[in-house]
C-alpha cells in the first residue's frame, strides 16, 4: 500500500512534468509561426524595397534612389537565412526555401543587371529588361511562394499546437487523476495505519492485563506453595520426633539385648533423624525468611559481623581464626533478615576453615557494577568446585564432610533478593570461598 | 512434711494430644529421676475438667503444668487463659511445649501468663535434657505458691 502511494506520486510527478513540457512546446510552436510569417514578410518587403529603389533610379537617374536597393542587397541574405532556420518544423518547408532562394537570386540578378546598365548610361537597355515583365513575374512568384510557405507554416503550427494542446490536456488530466488517486490511497493508508495502531494498542493493553493476571496468579500460587512447604516441614517434625525418641529409647533401654549390629542400626536411625531435623529446621527458616515482612532500617553491617564472630569464638574457644572486618559498612535493610544471612555466611566460613591452620575470615566491600553496595565474606577454607558455583545456592542437603549448607545459602540468596540485591560465589577446591552480595547503601531506600 | 516433699508428691500435669510425645515426655521425666505422678490430659476440655471441675479438685493443684498449644477441642492458649482466670489455679506454674517457629503463639502464651517454654527439638536427647533442667528448677528449686486457703 505504501509502495503504491509512492509509485503514484512518482507517476504524478512524471505526468505533471510532461504536461508542462507540452505547454512549453505549444507556446514555442506559436512563436515559430510568428517568426516564419515575420521573416517571409520581411523578405518580401526587402525585395519590394530593392525594386522600388531600382525603379526610382531608372526613372530619375539620381543615385539617392538606390539607397533602399543597396540596403535590401545586404539584408536579403540574412532574411533568407532566418527563414531557412525556422522552416524545419514545416512539412516541405525546405522545398519552399530552395524555390524562394532561386527566385530571390533571379530577381536580384535582374535588378543588378538593370542598375548596372543604367549606371553605364544605357537607360534604354535597362528599360528593355524591365519591359520584359520577367521581373514582375518573378516577384509575383516569390510573393506566391512566401504566402504558400506562411500558409504551410500556419497549418503545420496549428496542427502541432492542437496536438500539443491535446497532449497538455491529456497529461494534465492524468496528473490530476494520479494526484486524486494518490490522495485517496494515502488517506486509505493512513486510516488503515490508524486502525492497525489502535489494534496494536488494544492488543498491548490486553497483553499487559494478561501478564498482570498471570503474575498475580503465579505470586498467589507461589505463596500457597511456600505456605504448603512450611506446614509440611512443620508437621513432619512431630512424627520425626517420635522416631528419634523411640530409637533413642530403644538404644538406651534395650541396647543390652541387641547385638552390635542392632545397636549400630539404632544409631543409624538416630543419625538419619538428626539430618532430617536439620533439613526441616532450614526449610522452616527459609519459609520464614520468604514470608516475613521487610522492615527497612539503617544497619551497621560491620557491627553485626563483629557480634556474630564474637559469638562464634565464644562457642568454639579452641579455634584460632584471624577475622578481618572492614569498619563502617552501613546499609539500609531489614536487620533481623540481614543478621540471619550474615549468621549463615559467617557460620559457613567458620565451619569450612575448621581444618585449616591459619584460618582467616574477611568481611569487606568490593566495587559494585551499579549503584548498590557490594559486600563479601571470604574464607580460606575448603572452598568448592567453581563448576558448581551457580548451584551452590540451590543445593539441598547432600551428605558430605561438611553437612548443612545448601538451604542455608538458599536462605541467604532469598534474603538478599528480597532486598533487591544479588548473590554470587567465587572459589576453588581447597582454595577458600568468597560469597558476594549486594545491598543498598545506607540512605538509599 | 516439708514443702519440698509436698511438691515431690504432687503430680505433674501433661496436656498433650500426641501419644508419642506423651510417652517420650514421661520417659524423659523418669529417666531423670523425677518421680512425681503424671496426670495426663489429651485435649483442652479434659484438662480444664481435671483442673477446674469440682469433682477433681480434691487432689489440689499440680506442681507443674506442661502445656502443648495445639490441642483438640479447646486449644492450649484458651486452656491457659482459663487457668489464669481462675482464682484457684492462677499461680500454678505453666510451661509451654513448643516445636519452634510459632513466635506469635508463644508471645500470646506469655501475654496470658505462661511461666516459660520448652522447645521440643526433633532430636529427642536435647528435649530430654531440657525436661531434666526444667524439672530441676520448677520441681526442686522453685518455691511454689502456697495453695489458696479453702
XYZ file of C-alpha atoms in Angstrom:
595
model
C 0.000 0.000 0.000
C 2.720 2.435 0.970
C 4.780 1.436 -2.099
C 1.822 2.093 -4.375
C 1.307 5.515 -2.822
C 4.940 6.338 -3.597
C 4.645 4.909 -7.129
C 1.540 7.010 -7.742
C 3.415 10.061 -6.515
C 6.267 9.376 -8.980
C 3.829 8.874 -11.846
C 2.071 12.095 -10.888
C 5.363 13.999 -10.973
C 6.192 12.475 -14.382
C 2.874 13.355 -15.968
C 2.953 16.844 -14.462
C 6.405 17.365 -15.989
C 5.173 16.058 -19.355
C 2.207 18.430 -19.315
C 4.485 21.375 -18.541
C 6.707 20.305 -21.427
C 3.679 20.121 -23.745
C 2.670 23.613 -22.692
C 6.164 24.981 -23.397
C 6.240 23.330 -26.837
C 2.742 24.654 -27.524
C 3.892 28.200 -26.888
C 7.083 27.653 -28.911
C 5.059 26.375 -31.923
C 3.156 29.679 -31.914
C 6.444 31.529 -31.849
C 7.675 29.553 -34.915
C 4.575 30.528 -36.922
C 5.006 34.147 -35.946
C 8.693 34.195 -36.874
C 8.162 32.412 -40.218
C 5.379 34.858 -41.062
C 7.548 37.801 -39.987
C 10.633 36.539 -41.830
C 8.568 35.960 -45.029
C 7.010 39.438 -44.796
C 10.391 40.972 -44.145
C 11.930 39.225 -47.154
C 9.081 40.385 -49.381
C 9.398 43.944 -48.126
C 13.147 43.908 -48.796
C 12.524 42.673 -52.336
C 9.942 45.403 -52.845
C 12.362 47.943 -51.386
C 15.060 46.797 -53.816
C 12.642 47.011 -56.754
C 11.384 50.430 -55.619
C 14.995 51.701 -55.461
C 15.713 50.319 -58.926
C 12.537 51.896 -60.374
C 13.322 55.290 -58.823
C 16.885 55.230 -60.119
C 15.766 54.228 -63.592
C 13.147 56.984 -63.619
C 15.276 59.792 -62.200
C 18.866 58.700 -62.679
C 19.529 60.030 -59.155
C 21.753 57.676 -57.152
C 19.888 58.660 -53.950
C 17.043 56.368 -55.037
C 19.412 53.428 -54.953
C 19.662 53.531 -51.165
C 16.730 51.134 -50.448
C 18.156 48.869 -53.151
C 21.555 48.809 -51.516
C 20.074 48.152 -48.085
C 17.992 45.309 -49.473
C 21.049 43.872 -51.137
C 22.736 43.487 -47.752
C 19.733 42.216 -45.749
C 18.056 39.858 -48.189
C 20.566 37.133 -47.411
C 20.005 37.405 -43.654
C 16.225 37.284 -44.144
C 16.556 34.136 -46.214
C 18.790 32.521 -43.635
C 16.361 33.383 -40.820
C 13.569 31.840 -42.825
C 15.655 28.742 -43.545
C 16.323 28.145 -39.855
C 12.644 28.334 -38.960
C 11.151 26.043 -41.604
C 12.427 22.730 -40.228
C 9.150 22.224 -38.395
C 7.078 22.909 -41.530
C 6.477 19.897 -43.804
C 8.022 20.668 -47.247
C 9.490 23.851 -45.769
C 12.907 23.154 -47.271
C 11.409 22.971 -50.748
C 9.845 26.415 -50.316
C 13.128 27.854 -49.118
C 15.073 26.412 -52.077
C 12.449 27.699 -54.506
C 12.464 31.091 -52.847
C 16.234 31.233 -52.930
C 16.342 30.780 -56.690
C 13.535 33.315 -57.211
C 15.319 35.859 -54.994
C 18.565 35.206 -56.860
C 16.838 35.700 -60.224
C 15.162 38.893 -59.020
C 18.338 40.266 -57.528
C 20.257 39.370 -60.713
C 17.647 41.190 -62.850
C 17.783 44.225 -60.591
C 21.574 44.221 -60.615
C 21.624 43.953 -64.436
C 19.300 46.913 -64.955
C 21.038 49.086 -62.348
C 24.434 48.317 -63.867
C 23.162 49.128 -67.378
C 21.687 52.408 -66.136
C 24.926 53.265 -64.332
C 26.739 52.711 -67.607
C 24.353 55.171 -69.238
C 22.376 52.600 -71.140
C 18.894 53.534 -69.915
C 17.225 52.064 -72.953
C 18.803 48.686 -72.353
C 17.734 48.771 -68.753
C 14.177 49.688 -69.545
C 14.102 46.975 -72.132
C 14.857 44.390 -69.485
C 12.174 45.865 -67.208
C 9.728 45.809 -70.021
C 10.136 42.119 -70.489
C 7.962 41.852 -67.318
C 10.071 38.920 -66.234
C 10.909 40.813 -63.000
C 7.249 41.306 -62.319
C 6.648 37.640 -62.877
C 9.470 36.641 -60.522
C 8.119 38.999 -57.918
C 4.643 37.518 -58.190
C 6.113 34.040 -57.931
C 8.134 34.978 -54.858
C 5.077 36.535 -53.257
C 3.174 33.347 -54.008
C 5.908 31.064 -52.568
C 6.170 33.160 -49.401
C 2.408 33.105 -48.985
C 2.413 29.336 -49.539
C 5.222 28.917 -47.014
C 3.397 31.094 -44.481
C 0.209 29.142 -45.026
C 2.030 25.827 -44.681
C 3.722 27.083 -41.520
C 0.412 28.217 -40.174
C -1.229 24.879 -40.932
C 1.695 22.874 -39.524
C 1.899 25.112 -36.467
C -1.794 24.913 -35.860
C -1.863 21.111 -36.099
C 1.196 20.873 -33.881
C -0.395 23.250 -31.411
C -3.602 21.275 -31.348
C -1.596 18.034 -30.897
C 0.371 19.629 -28.095
C -2.808 21.035 -26.597
C -4.308 17.540 -26.636
C -1.100 16.245 -25.048
C -1.212 19.010 -22.474
C -4.807 18.228 -21.609
C -4.105 14.503 -21.517
C -1.042 14.803 -19.276
C -2.685 17.375 -17.039
C -5.738 15.172 -16.721
C -3.538 12.155 -15.998
C -1.644 14.160 -13.396
C -4.888 15.268 -11.827
C -6.231 11.701 -11.765
C -2.958 10.439 -10.288
C -2.962 13.184 -7.685
C -6.508 12.377 -6.642
C -5.773 8.639 -6.598
C -2.641 9.232 -4.570
C -4.535 11.362 -2.100
C -7.196 8.678 -1.801
C -4.593 5.955 -1.423
C -2.689 7.856 1.242
C -5.963 8.592 3.006
C -6.860 4.895 2.961
C -3.330 4.045 4.048
C -3.480 6.486 6.895
C -6.845 5.132 8.002
C -5.556 1.591 7.853
C -2.450 2.590 9.787
C -4.588 4.292 12.390
C -6.800 1.218 12.692
C -3.741 -1.044 12.920
C -2.266 1.266 15.546
C -5.462 1.067 17.570
C -5.468 -2.706 17.244
C -1.854 -2.916 18.392
C -2.674 -0.628 21.284
C -5.589 -2.747 22.427
C -3.582 -5.940 21.954
C -0.808 -4.436 24.072
C -3.231 -3.417 26.774
C -4.695 -6.882 26.672
C -1.291 -8.480 26.870
C -0.370 -6.315 29.823
C -3.580 -7.313 31.553
C -2.847 -10.961 30.807
C 0.695 -10.666 32.106
C -0.598 -8.956 35.232
C -3.194 -11.654 35.795
C -0.649 -14.373 35.210
C 1.832 -12.703 37.544
C -0.815 -12.320 40.233
C -1.742 -15.939 39.763
C 1.899 -17.017 39.989
C 2.506 -14.906 43.068
C -0.539 -16.460 44.704
C 0.492 -19.969 43.660
C 3.979 -19.295 44.984
C 2.590 -18.111 48.311
C 0.448 -21.241 48.529
C 3.473 -23.380 47.772
C 5.554 -21.641 50.401
C 2.827 -21.947 52.996
C 2.463 -25.587 51.991
C 6.199 -26.207 52.340
C 6.106 -24.550 55.729
C 3.259 -26.684 57.054
C 4.777 -29.877 55.655
C 8.121 -29.116 57.263
C 6.355 -28.216 60.480
C 4.062 -31.220 60.557
C 6.856 -33.656 59.710
C 8.689 -32.682 62.870
C 6.174 -34.353 65.164
C 6.413 -37.896 63.757
C 10.152 -37.451 63.325
C 10.434 -36.574 66.995
C 8.636 -39.850 67.723
C 11.004 -41.866 65.554
C 14.051 -40.185 67.012
C 12.771 -40.502 70.579
C 11.851 -44.158 70.357
C 15.076 -45.025 68.533
C 16.940 -43.433 71.412
C 14.736 -45.205 73.953
C 15.365 -48.470 72.159
C 19.117 -47.973 72.243
C 19.160 -46.836 75.859
C 16.607 -49.181 77.388
C 17.101 -52.269 75.272
C 20.641 -51.769 73.948
C 21.819 -54.624 76.142
C 19.550 -57.070 74.359
C 20.758 -56.055 70.906
C 23.973 -57.264 69.353
C 26.465 -54.795 67.945
C 24.790 -54.606 64.523
C 21.431 -53.983 66.149
C 22.854 -51.142 68.206
C 24.503 -49.711 65.114
C 21.180 -49.782 63.294
C 19.504 -47.934 66.111
C 22.306 -45.365 65.932
C 21.794 -45.042 62.185
C 18.109 -44.303 62.719
C 19.045 -41.531 65.136
C 21.621 -40.079 62.752
C 19.064 -40.044 59.959
C 16.625 -38.305 62.255
C 19.199 -35.677 63.153
C 19.933 -34.988 59.481
C 16.284 -34.773 58.619
C 15.670 -32.487 61.580
C 18.312 -30.074 60.273
C 16.684 -30.081 56.859
C 13.280 -29.379 58.339
C 14.651 -26.584 60.502
C 16.341 -25.000 57.489
C 13.163 -25.335 55.440
C 11.174 -23.651 58.158
C 13.755 -20.913 58.345
C 13.656 -20.475 54.579
C 9.870 -20.145 54.652
C 10.053 -17.606 57.429
C 12.650 -15.632 55.501
C 10.414 -15.678 52.453
C 7.199 -14.764 54.190
C 8.227 -12.342 56.858
C 7.628 -8.616 56.337
C 10.591 -6.471 55.393
C 11.231 -3.685 57.863
C 13.896 -1.384 56.408
C 16.243 0.489 58.694
C 19.864 1.575 58.815
C 22.063 -1.368 59.738
C 25.750 -1.306 60.636
C 26.914 -4.490 58.915
C 30.408 -4.209 60.404
C 28.937 -4.219 63.914
C 26.680 -7.190 63.130
C 29.591 -9.159 61.683
C 31.702 -8.359 64.740
C 28.951 -9.547 67.089
C 28.433 -12.794 65.139
C 32.153 -13.539 65.068
C 32.357 -12.916 68.819
C 29.572 -15.460 69.285
C 31.325 -17.987 67.074
C 34.534 -17.526 69.070
C 32.694 -17.906 72.369
C 31.049 -21.105 71.177
C 34.303 -22.530 69.874
C 37.093 -21.115 72.063
C 39.664 -23.668 70.901
C 39.751 -22.295 67.343
C 42.346 -19.809 66.144
C 40.733 -17.778 63.376
C 42.036 -14.475 62.096
C 38.982 -12.288 61.436
C 39.319 -9.077 59.397
C 36.309 -6.763 59.325
C 36.056 -3.570 57.278
C 34.710 -0.839 59.549
C 31.727 1.390 58.840
C 29.870 -0.702 56.277
C 26.322 0.606 56.621
C 23.266 -0.422 54.616
C 19.516 0.041 54.572
C 17.978 -3.361 55.218
C 15.821 -5.491 57.487
C 18.040 -6.036 60.494
C 16.694 -9.445 61.511
C 16.882 -10.881 57.980
C 20.345 -9.489 57.281
C 21.529 -10.756 60.635
C 20.269 -14.195 59.695
C 22.037 -14.058 56.305
C 25.314 -12.990 57.935
C 24.884 -15.719 60.574
C 24.694 -18.192 57.755
C 27.641 -16.864 55.740
C 29.966 -16.455 58.718
C 28.825 -19.785 60.171
C 29.783 -21.454 56.897
C 33.122 -19.662 56.782
C 33.779 -20.721 60.372
C 32.826 -24.297 59.634
C 34.747 -24.657 56.380
C 38.000 -23.302 57.830
C 37.908 -25.782 60.749
C 40.605 -27.982 59.197
C 42.843 -25.107 58.155
C 45.912 -23.915 60.003
C 45.958 -20.122 59.918
C 42.246 -19.936 59.221
C 41.178 -16.486 58.053
C 37.782 -14.890 57.516
C 37.298 -11.486 55.935
C 34.305 -9.196 55.631
C 34.675 -6.192 53.319
C 33.167 -4.306 50.406
C 34.155 -4.555 46.766
C 33.493 -2.157 43.868
C 29.966 -2.816 42.570
C 28.983 -2.529 38.920
C 25.995 -0.370 39.794
C 24.655 1.968 42.470
C 24.411 -0.773 45.078
C 26.920 -1.672 47.754
C 28.759 -4.945 47.121
C 29.925 -6.847 50.222
C 31.632 -10.182 50.574
C 32.515 -12.813 53.139
C 35.766 -14.582 52.278
C 37.423 -17.549 53.888
C 40.481 -19.646 53.126
C 38.736 -22.913 53.907
C 37.711 -25.976 51.962
C 36.230 -23.971 49.071
C 34.232 -25.576 46.301
C 34.443 -26.621 42.676
C 33.802 -23.435 40.628
C 31.802 -25.546 38.172
C 29.110 -25.732 40.808
C 29.229 -22.056 41.808
C 25.766 -21.401 40.383
C 24.286 -24.472 42.046
C 25.715 -23.572 45.414
C 22.644 -21.528 46.251
C 20.128 -24.164 45.165
C 21.541 -27.372 46.503
C 19.635 -29.188 49.157
C 21.493 -31.106 51.752
C 23.809 -33.703 50.419
C 25.641 -35.846 52.914
C 29.171 -34.527 52.877
C 32.015 -33.934 55.212
C 30.527 -30.519 55.952
C 26.804 -31.087 56.301
C 24.169 -28.425 56.435
C 24.992 -25.839 53.816
C 22.556 -25.932 50.924
C 19.387 -24.458 52.310
C 21.432 -22.005 54.324
C 22.824 -20.397 51.178
C 19.395 -20.595 49.557
C 18.089 -18.595 52.524
C 20.905 -16.083 52.132
C 20.036 -15.649 48.484
C 16.333 -15.311 49.285
C 17.075 -12.659 51.911
C 19.328 -10.661 49.578
C 16.847 -10.964 46.710
C 14.061 -9.730 48.945
C 16.209 -6.613 49.422
C 16.584 -6.277 45.647
C 20.198 -7.454 45.688
C 22.182 -10.247 44.050
C 24.410 -13.054 45.345
C 27.224 -14.959 43.733
C 30.159 -17.074 44.739
C 33.800 -17.483 43.823
C 36.056 -20.228 44.991
C 38.229 -23.223 44.244
C 38.543 -26.675 45.732
C 40.742 -26.237 48.804
C 41.173 -22.585 47.772
C 38.605 -20.933 50.014
C 35.296 -19.352 49.094
C 34.036 -15.815 48.646
C 30.319 -15.126 48.774
C 29.341 -11.742 47.350
C 26.071 -9.940 47.932
C 24.751 -6.507 47.057
C 22.564 -4.282 49.207
C 21.506 -0.641 49.206
C 23.989 1.593 50.959
C 22.585 3.481 53.927
C 20.365 6.373 52.885
C 19.325 4.852 49.564
C 15.870 3.284 50.008
C 6.128 -32.943 105.774
C 8.071 -30.092 104.339
C 7.182 -28.179 101.194
C 9.715 -29.905 99.080
C 8.244 -33.305 99.811
C 4.789 -31.991 99.066
C 5.971 -30.748 95.728
C 7.592 -34.081 95.039
C 4.408 -35.925 95.637
C 2.199 -33.519 93.818
C 1.534 -34.543 90.232
C 2.891 -33.021 87.059
C 0.089 -32.410 84.594
C 0.941 -33.137 80.980
C -1.559 -31.719 78.481
C -0.576 -33.258 75.169
C -2.633 -34.972 72.459
C 0.167 -36.817 70.682
C 0.693 -40.228 72.386
C 4.328 -40.416 71.179
C 5.197 -37.062 72.697
C 3.269 -38.024 75.819
C 5.117 -41.304 76.359
C 8.511 -39.837 75.469
C 7.981 -36.898 77.838
C 7.074 -39.268 80.675
C 10.123 -41.350 79.841
C 12.334 -38.263 79.911
C 10.948 -37.331 83.349
C 11.506 -40.823 84.691
C 14.942 -41.075 83.195
C 15.998 -38.017 85.135
C 14.500 -39.353 88.362
C 11.575 -37.003 88.501
C 9.245 -39.288 90.367
C 6.155 -37.145 90.617
C 2.983 -38.807 89.425
C 1.971 -37.611 85.978
C -1.656 -36.779 85.198
C -2.460 -36.864 81.531
C -4.952 -34.870 79.506
C -5.159 -35.399 75.779
C -7.261 -32.377 74.891
C -8.070 -28.953 76.278
C -11.539 -29.816 77.517
C -10.300 -32.785 79.512
C -7.517 -30.693 81.016
C -9.915 -27.980 82.165
C -12.294 -30.519 83.692
C -9.439 -32.048 85.661
C -8.069 -28.686 86.805
C -11.213 -26.740 87.499
C -14.010 -29.324 87.825
C -15.198 -29.560 91.433
C -15.124 -33.384 91.363
C -11.403 -33.341 90.664
C -10.274 -30.615 92.998
C -9.660 -32.843 95.984
C -6.078 -33.577 94.909
C -5.194 -29.885 94.849
C -3.176 -28.162 92.111
C -0.458 -29.942 90.153
C 3.122 -28.929 90.907
C 3.690 -28.051 87.255
C 1.682 -27.994 84.024
C 3.334 -28.886 80.717
C 1.042 -27.490 78.051
C 1.056 -28.169 74.312
C -0.504 -25.232 72.472
C -2.110 -27.227 69.677
C -4.851 -29.315 71.180
C -8.168 -30.691 70.003
C -11.483 -29.238 71.248
C -10.068 -26.345 73.322
C -6.621 -25.145 72.279
C -3.702 -24.547 74.595
C -3.984 -20.746 74.697
C -7.606 -20.948 75.796
C -6.718 -23.534 78.435
C -4.022 -21.198 79.734
C -6.397 -18.217 79.734
C -8.940 -20.137 81.851
C -6.265 -21.438 84.245
C -5.069 -17.878 84.836
C -8.618 -16.566 85.113
C -9.487 -18.971 87.933
C -8.559 -17.854 91.403
C -7.621 -21.401 92.399
C -5.175 -22.140 89.569
C -3.856 -18.735 88.562
C -0.486 -19.223 90.306
C 0.269 -22.767 89.067
C 3.499 -22.795 87.035
C 2.770 -23.475 83.343
C 5.479 -24.358 80.837
C 4.587 -24.261 77.146
C 5.792 -27.093 74.901
C 6.670 -25.683 71.503
C 8.261 -27.124 68.423
C 9.701 -23.764 67.358
C 8.675 -21.354 64.644
C 5.471 -20.332 66.429
C 6.612 -16.960 67.652
C 3.165 -15.409 67.529
C 1.518 -18.118 69.624
C 4.404 -18.163 72.069
C 4.124 -14.420 72.595
C 0.395 -14.803 73.165
C 1.122 -17.524 75.711
C 3.486 -15.261 77.637
C 0.911 -12.472 77.494
C -1.560 -14.861 79.082
C 0.864 -15.595 81.911
C 2.917 -18.613 80.888
C 5.947 -19.114 83.158
C 8.251 -20.389 80.466
C 8.565 -22.623 77.463
C 10.455 -25.724 76.484
C 11.254 -26.221 72.856
C 10.674 -29.777 71.722
C 13.541 -30.323 69.330
C 13.261 -33.191 66.900
C 16.352 -34.805 68.334
C 14.970 -36.356 71.434
C 18.053 -36.298 73.623
C 18.017 -32.491 73.564
C 14.408 -32.458 74.706
C 15.236 -34.926 77.416
C 17.965 -32.597 78.715
C 15.566 -29.673 78.634
C 12.928 -31.575 80.594
C 15.540 -32.518 83.145
C 16.743 -28.948 83.637
C 13.214 -27.529 83.743
C 12.150 -30.252 86.190
C 15.072 -29.483 88.454
C 14.177 -25.847 88.602
C 10.402 -25.945 88.794
C 10.069 -29.030 90.971
C 13.079 -28.714 93.258
C 14.496 -25.203 93.327
C 11.460 -23.073 92.774
C 9.435 -22.135 95.853
C 5.876 -22.703 94.710
C 2.964 -20.543 95.765
C 1.106 -21.953 98.778
C -2.296 -23.376 97.999
C -5.020 -20.820 98.431
C -6.878 -21.113 101.734
C -10.137 -23.013 101.218
